[in-house]
CSV table of C-alpha atoms and ligand atoms in Angstrom, one decimal:
chain,number,residue,atom,x,y,z
A,19,MET,CA,25.8,0.8,-16.0
A,20,SER,CA,25.3,-1.6,-19.0
A,21,ASP,CA,22.7,-1.2,-21.9
A,22,LYS,CA,21.2,-4.5,-20.7
A,23,THR,CA,20.6,-3.1,-17.2
A,24,ASP,CA,18.9,0.1,-18.6
A,25,THR,CA,16.4,-1.9,-20.7
A,26,LYS,CA,15.4,-4.2,-17.9
A,27,ALA,CA,11.6,-3.8,-17.1
A,28,ALA,CA,10.3,-1.5,-14.4
A,29,PRO,CA,8.4,-3.1,-11.6
A,30,HIS,CA,4.7,-3.4,-12.6
A,31,HIS,CA,3.5,-3.2,-9.0
A,32,VAL,CA,5.3,-1.3,-6.3
A,33,ALA,CA,4.3,-1.4,-2.7
A,34,ILE,CA,5.6,1.1,-0.1
A,35,ILE,CA,5.8,1.0,3.6
A,36,MET,CA,5.9,4.7,4.2
A,37,ASP,CA,7.8,4.9,7.6
A,38,GLY,CA,9.6,7.8,9.4
A,39,ASN,CA,7.0,10.5,9.6
A,40,GLY,CA,7.1,10.7,13.4
A,41,ARG,CA,11.0,10.9,13.5
A,42,TRP,CA,10.9,13.5,10.7
A,43,ALA,CA,8.6,15.7,12.8
A,44,GLN,CA,10.6,15.1,15.9
A,45,GLN,CA,13.8,16.2,14.3
A,46,ARG,CA,12.1,19.4,13.7
A,47,GLY,CA,10.7,19.7,17.2
A,48,ARG,CA,7.1,19.3,15.9
A,49,PRO,CA,4.2,17.0,16.9
A,50,ARG,CA,4.0,13.6,15.0
A,51,LEU,CA,1.1,14.7,13.0
A,52,PHE,CA,3.1,17.4,11.3
A,53,GLY,CA,5.2,14.5,9.9
A,54,HIS,CA,2.1,12.7,8.8
A,55,HIS,CA,0.9,15.8,6.9
A,56,ALA,CA,4.3,16.1,5.3
A,57,GLY,CA,4.0,12.5,4.4
A,58,ALA,CA,0.7,12.9,2.7
A,59,ARG,CA,2.2,15.6,0.4
A,60,ARG,CA,4.9,13.1,-0.5
A,61,VAL,CA,2.2,10.5,-1.5
A,62,ARG,CA,1.0,12.9,-4.3
A,63,GLN,CA,4.6,13.3,-5.8
A,64,ILE,CA,5.2,9.5,-5.8
A,65,VAL,CA,1.8,8.7,-7.3
A,66,GLU,CA,2.5,11.4,-10.0
A,67,ALA,CA,5.9,9.9,-10.7
A,68,CYS,CA,4.5,6.5,-11.4
A,69,PRO,CA,3.4,6.7,-15.0
A,70,GLY,CA,6.7,8.1,-16.1
A,71,GLN,CA,8.5,5.2,-14.4
A,72,GLY,CA,6.3,2.5,-15.9
A,73,VAL,CA,4.8,1.7,-12.6
A,74,LYS,CA,1.1,0.6,-13.2
A,75,TYR,CA,0.2,-0.5,-9.5
A,76,LEU,CA,1.2,1.4,-6.5
A,77,THR,CA,0.1,0.1,-3.0
A,78,ILE,CA,0.9,2.3,0.0
A,79,PHE,CA,0.6,1.3,3.7
A,80,ALA,CA,-1.4,4.2,5.3
A,81,PHE,CA,-2.7,2.6,8.6
A,82,SER,CA,-2.0,-0.9,10.1
A,83,THR,CA,-4.2,-3.0,12.3
A,84,GLU,CA,-1.6,-2.2,15.0
A,85,ASN,CA,-1.6,1.5,14.5
A,86,TRP,CA,-4.7,1.7,16.9
A,87,LYS,CA,-2.3,1.3,19.7
A,88,ARG,CA,-0.9,4.9,19.1
A,89,THR,CA,-2.3,7.7,21.2
A,90,GLN,CA,-5.9,8.8,20.7
A,91,THR,CA,-4.7,12.2,19.4
A,92,GLU,CA,-2.4,10.6,16.7
A,93,VAL,CA,-5.2,8.0,15.7
A,94,ALA,CA,-7.8,10.8,15.4
A,95,GLY,CA,-5.5,13.1,13.6
A,96,LEU,CA,-4.6,10.3,11.1
A,97,MET,CA,-8.3,9.6,10.5
A,98,SER,CA,-9.0,13.2,9.9
A,99,LEU,CA,-6.0,13.5,7.6
A,100,PHE,CA,-7.3,10.6,5.5
A,101,ARG,CA,-10.8,12.3,5.1
A,102,ARG,CA,-8.9,15.6,4.2
A,103,TYR,CA,-6.8,13.8,1.7
A,104,ILE,CA,-9.8,12.3,0.0
A,105,GLU,CA,-11.6,15.6,0.0
A,106,ARG,CA,-8.7,17.6,-1.4
A,107,GLU,CA,-7.2,15.0,-3.8
A,108,ALA,CA,-10.3,13.4,-5.3
A,109,LYS,CA,-10.6,15.8,-8.1
A,110,ALA,CA,-7.0,15.4,-9.4
A,111,LEU,CA,-7.1,11.7,-8.8
A,112,ILE,CA,-10.2,11.4,-11.1
A,113,GLU,CA,-8.9,13.7,-13.6
A,114,ASN,CA,-5.4,12.4,-13.8
A,115,GLY,CA,-6.5,8.8,-14.5
A,116,ILE,CA,-5.8,7.3,-11.1
A,117,ARG,CA,-7.9,4.4,-10.0
A,118,VAL,CA,-8.1,4.3,-6.3
A,119,ARG,CA,-8.8,1.2,-4.2
A,120,PHE,CA,-8.6,0.5,-0.4
A,121,ILE,CA,-7.7,-2.7,1.3
A,122,GLY,CA,-8.0,-3.5,4.9
A,123,ASP,CA,-10.9,-4.1,7.3
A,124,ARG,CA,-13.4,-1.2,7.1
A,125,ILE,CA,-15.4,-2.4,10.1
A,126,ARG,CA,-13.3,-0.3,12.6
A,127,LEU,CA,-13.3,2.9,10.4
A,128,ASP,CA,-15.8,5.6,11.0
A,129,ASP,CA,-18.8,5.7,8.7
A,130,LYS,CA,-18.0,9.0,7.2
A,131,LEU,CA,-14.6,8.0,6.2
A,132,VAL,CA,-15.9,4.7,4.7
A,133,ALA,CA,-18.6,6.5,2.7
A,134,MET,CA,-15.9,8.8,1.3
A,135,MET,CA,-13.6,5.7,0.4
A,136,ASP,CA,-16.5,4.0,-1.4
A,137,GLU,CA,-17.3,7.1,-3.3
A,138,LEU,CA,-13.7,7.7,-4.4
A,139,GLU,CA,-13.4,4.0,-5.5
A,140,LEU,CA,-16.6,4.5,-7.5
A,141,LEU,CA,-15.6,7.8,-9.1
A,142,THR,CA,-12.2,6.5,-10.2
A,143,ALA,CA,-13.5,3.0,-11.3
A,144,HIS,CA,-13.1,3.9,-14.9
A,145,ASN,CA,-9.5,5.0,-14.5
A,146,ASP,CA,-6.6,2.9,-15.7
A,147,LEU,CA,-3.4,5.0,-15.8
A,148,VAL,CA,-2.2,4.1,-12.4
A,149,HIS,CA,-3.9,1.8,-9.8
A,150,LEU,CA,-3.4,3.2,-6.4
A,151,THR,CA,-4.3,1.0,-3.5
A,152,VAL,CA,-4.5,2.4,0.0
A,153,ALA,CA,-4.0,0.0,2.8
A,154,LEU,CA,-6.1,1.4,5.7
A,155,ASN,CA,-6.7,-0.7,8.9
A,156,TYR,CA,-4.7,-3.3,7.0
A,157,GLY,CA,-2.8,-6.2,8.4
A,158,GLY,CA,-1.5,-9.2,6.4
A,159,ARG,CA,-2.5,-11.8,9.1
A,160,ASP,CA,-5.9,-10.1,9.5
A,161,GLU,CA,-6.4,-10.2,5.7
A,162,VAL,CA,-5.6,-13.9,5.5
A,163,THR,CA,-7.7,-14.7,8.5
A,164,ARG,CA,-10.8,-12.8,7.1
A,165,ALA,CA,-10.2,-14.6,3.8
A,166,ALA,CA,-10.1,-18.0,5.5
A,167,LYS,CA,-13.3,-17.2,7.5
A,168,ARG,CA,-15.1,-16.3,4.2
A,169,LEU,CA,-13.9,-19.4,2.5
A,170,ALA,CA,-15.0,-21.5,5.5
A,171,PHE,CA,-18.5,-19.9,5.1
A,172,GLU,CA,-18.6,-21.0,1.5
A,173,ILE,CA,-17.8,-24.5,2.4
A,174,GLU,CA,-20.4,-24.3,5.3
A,175,GLN,CA,-22.9,-23.2,2.7
A,176,GLY,CA,-22.1,-26.1,0.4
A,177,ARG,CA,-20.8,-23.8,-2.4
A,178,LEU,CA,-17.2,-25.1,-2.1
A,179,THR,CA,-15.7,-28.3,-0.6
A,180,HIS,CA,-12.4,-28.7,1.3
A,181,GLU,CA,-11.0,-30.1,-1.9
A,182,ASP,CA,-11.3,-26.7,-3.5
A,183,VAL,CA,-9.0,-25.1,-1.0
A,184,ASP,CA,-5.7,-24.2,-2.6
A,185,ALA,CA,-3.5,-21.1,-3.0
A,186,GLU,CA,-5.4,-19.9,-6.0
A,187,THR,CA,-8.9,-20.2,-4.2
A,188,LEU,CA,-7.7,-18.6,-1.1
A,189,SER,CA,-6.2,-15.6,-3.1
A,190,LYS,CA,-9.7,-15.0,-4.5
A,191,PHE,CA,-10.9,-14.1,-1.0
A,192,LEU,CA,-8.1,-11.7,-0.2
A,193,ASP,CA,-8.6,-7.9,-0.2
A,194,THR,CA,-6.1,-7.8,-3.1
A,195,HIS,CA,-7.9,-10.3,-5.4
A,196,VAL,CA,-8.0,-8.0,-8.3
A,197,LEU,CA,-4.3,-6.9,-8.0
A,198,PRO,CA,-1.1,-8.5,-9.2
A,199,ASP,CA,1.5,-9.5,-6.5
A,200,PRO,CA,4.0,-6.7,-5.8
A,201,ASP,CA,7.3,-7.0,-7.7
A,202,LEU,CA,9.1,-4.6,-5.3
A,203,VAL,CA,8.3,-3.5,-1.8
A,204,ILE,CA,10.1,-0.4,-0.5
A,205,ARG,CA,10.3,0.6,3.1
A,206,THR,CA,11.7,4.0,4.1
A,207,SER,CA,13.3,5.2,7.4
A,208,GLY,CA,16.0,2.5,7.7
A,209,GLU,CA,13.9,-0.2,9.4
A,210,ALA,CA,14.3,-3.5,7.8
A,211,ARG,CA,11.1,-5.4,8.7
A,212,ILE,CA,7.8,-5.9,6.9
A,213,SER,CA,5.4,-5.2,9.8
A,214,ASN,CA,2.5,-7.3,8.6
A,215,PHE,CA,2.2,-5.8,5.1
A,216,LEU,CA,1.2,-8.1,2.1
A,217,LEU,CA,2.4,-11.1,3.8
A,218,TRP,CA,0.9,-13.5,1.3
A,219,GLN,CA,1.4,-11.4,-1.8
A,220,SER,CA,5.0,-10.6,-1.2
A,221,ALA,CA,6.2,-14.2,-1.1
A,222,TYR,CA,8.5,-13.6,-4.1
A,223,SER,CA,8.8,-9.8,-4.0
A,224,GLU,CA,12.0,-8.0,-4.0
A,225,TYR,CA,12.6,-5.7,-1.0
A,226,GLU,CA,14.3,-2.4,-0.9
A,227,PHE,CA,15.1,-0.7,2.5
A,228,VAL,CA,16.1,2.8,2.3
A,229,ASP,CA,17.2,5.1,5.2
A,230,THR,CA,15.5,8.3,4.0
A,231,LEU,CA,12.5,9.2,6.2
A,232,TRP,CA,9.1,9.1,4.2
A,233,PRO,CA,8.5,12.8,4.0
A,234,ASP,CA,12.1,13.3,2.4
A,235,PHE,CA,11.5,10.5,-0.1
A,236,THR,CA,11.7,12.3,-3.3
A,237,ALA,CA,10.6,11.2,-6.9
A,238,THR,CA,14.3,11.3,-7.7
A,239,GLU,CA,15.2,8.7,-5.1
A,240,PHE,CA,12.0,6.7,-6.1
A,241,ALA,CA,13.4,6.6,-9.7
A,242,LYS,CA,16.9,5.4,-8.2
A,243,VAL,CA,15.2,2.6,-6.2
A,244,LEU,CA,13.3,1.5,-9.3
A,245,SER,CA,16.4,1.4,-11.5
A,246,SER,CA,18.3,-0.8,-8.9
A,247,TYR,CA,15.3,-3.2,-9.0
A,248,GLY,CA,16.0,-3.5,-12.7
A,249,ARG,CA,19.4,-4.8,-12.0
A,250,ARG,CA,18.1,-7.7,-9.9
A,251,ASN,CA,17.6,-11.2,-11.2
A,252,ARG,CA,14.3,-12.6,-10.0
A,253,ARG,CA,14.1,-16.5,-9.9
A,254,PHE,CA,10.8,-17.2,-8.1
A,255,GLY,CA,12.5,-20.2,-6.6
A,256,ALA,CA,13.7,-21.7,-9.9
A,257,VAL,CA,17.3,-21.9,-11.1
A,258,THR,CA,18.4,-19.8,-14.1
A,259,VAL,CA,21.2,-21.0,-16.4
B,26,FPP,C1,4.6,5.6,9.6
B,26,FPP,O1,5.5,6.6,10.2
B,26,FPP,C2,3.5,6.3,9.0
B,26,FPP,C3,2.2,6.0,9.3
B,26,FPP,C4,1.8,5.2,10.3
B,26,FPP,C5,1.2,6.8,8.6
B,26,FPP,C6,1.3,6.8,7.1
B,26,FPP,C7,0.5,7.9,6.6
B,26,FPP,C8,1.0,8.9,5.8
B,26,FPP,C9,2.1,9.0,5.0
B,26,FPP,C10,0.0,10.0,5.7
B,26,FPP,C11,-0.9,10.0,4.5
B,26,FPP,C12,-1.3,9.0,3.8
B,26,FPP,C13,-2.3,9.1,2.9
B,26,FPP,C14,-2.7,7.9,2.1
B,26,FPP,C15,-3.1,10.4,2.8
B,26,FPP,P1,5.7,6.6,11.8
B,26,FPP,O2,4.6,7.5,12.4
B,26,FPP,O3,5.7,5.2,12.2
B,26,FPP,O4,7.0,7.1,11.9
B,26,FPP,P2,8.2,6.8,13.0
B,26,FPP,O5,8.6,5.4,12.8
B,26,FPP,O6,9.3,7.9,12.7
B,26,FPP,O7,7.4,7.1,14.3
């Protein structure tokens, strides 16, 4: 590894598709929820690793708009895991300088969970060490569709005209409007697809697919993936000489 490689900037914004909890549990002969609980513990470690790695924004895919198709037991278990996670982690997140945001459509989530999400966002609003965004009932197509609907409403109301519609204006209506685009998207568990995650925002992101199942994805492996990002040459569609 050359010096040049070592000094390359860390990704400012990392997004993670945390896949493989189910298989991790299955390998141990345990129910899928056992894997999700192990996955939740891993979230904490990876969040804690961010400041030391120079990662300012971390966005994690916790529940997709398609995940409702899972069994009622698994969906209910995941929802209760999210509530417990907020209950248990809130104090540490507040004290450790983590600003938490949630993206996704809240309409289908239960009122208690939504109230907890709102409260955590509020309680961490002054934090700035790491910006953690949790995608919950999130789908990229759903997000763009909701944004388009709101934009159409603004036009209907006469506050905008069709001439105002460009990529920048549409971006302002996305759930992620306050976030930078991800520099790097990581997916664990060996699957090489993006599953409707940050479709618009990841247009120029680098992708890293790792075989490790999410509950086994350690801070050391995270650091390795980040350093391999540092060796990439991002061109954003341009030609470098
Ligand atoms: C994908 O693994 C994982 C999920 C659908 C849930 C992600 C949730 C967590 C990591 C739990 C906690 C998160 C927070 C924010 C507290 P999978 O079930 O699709 O695994 P499989 O592909 O092996 O079946």
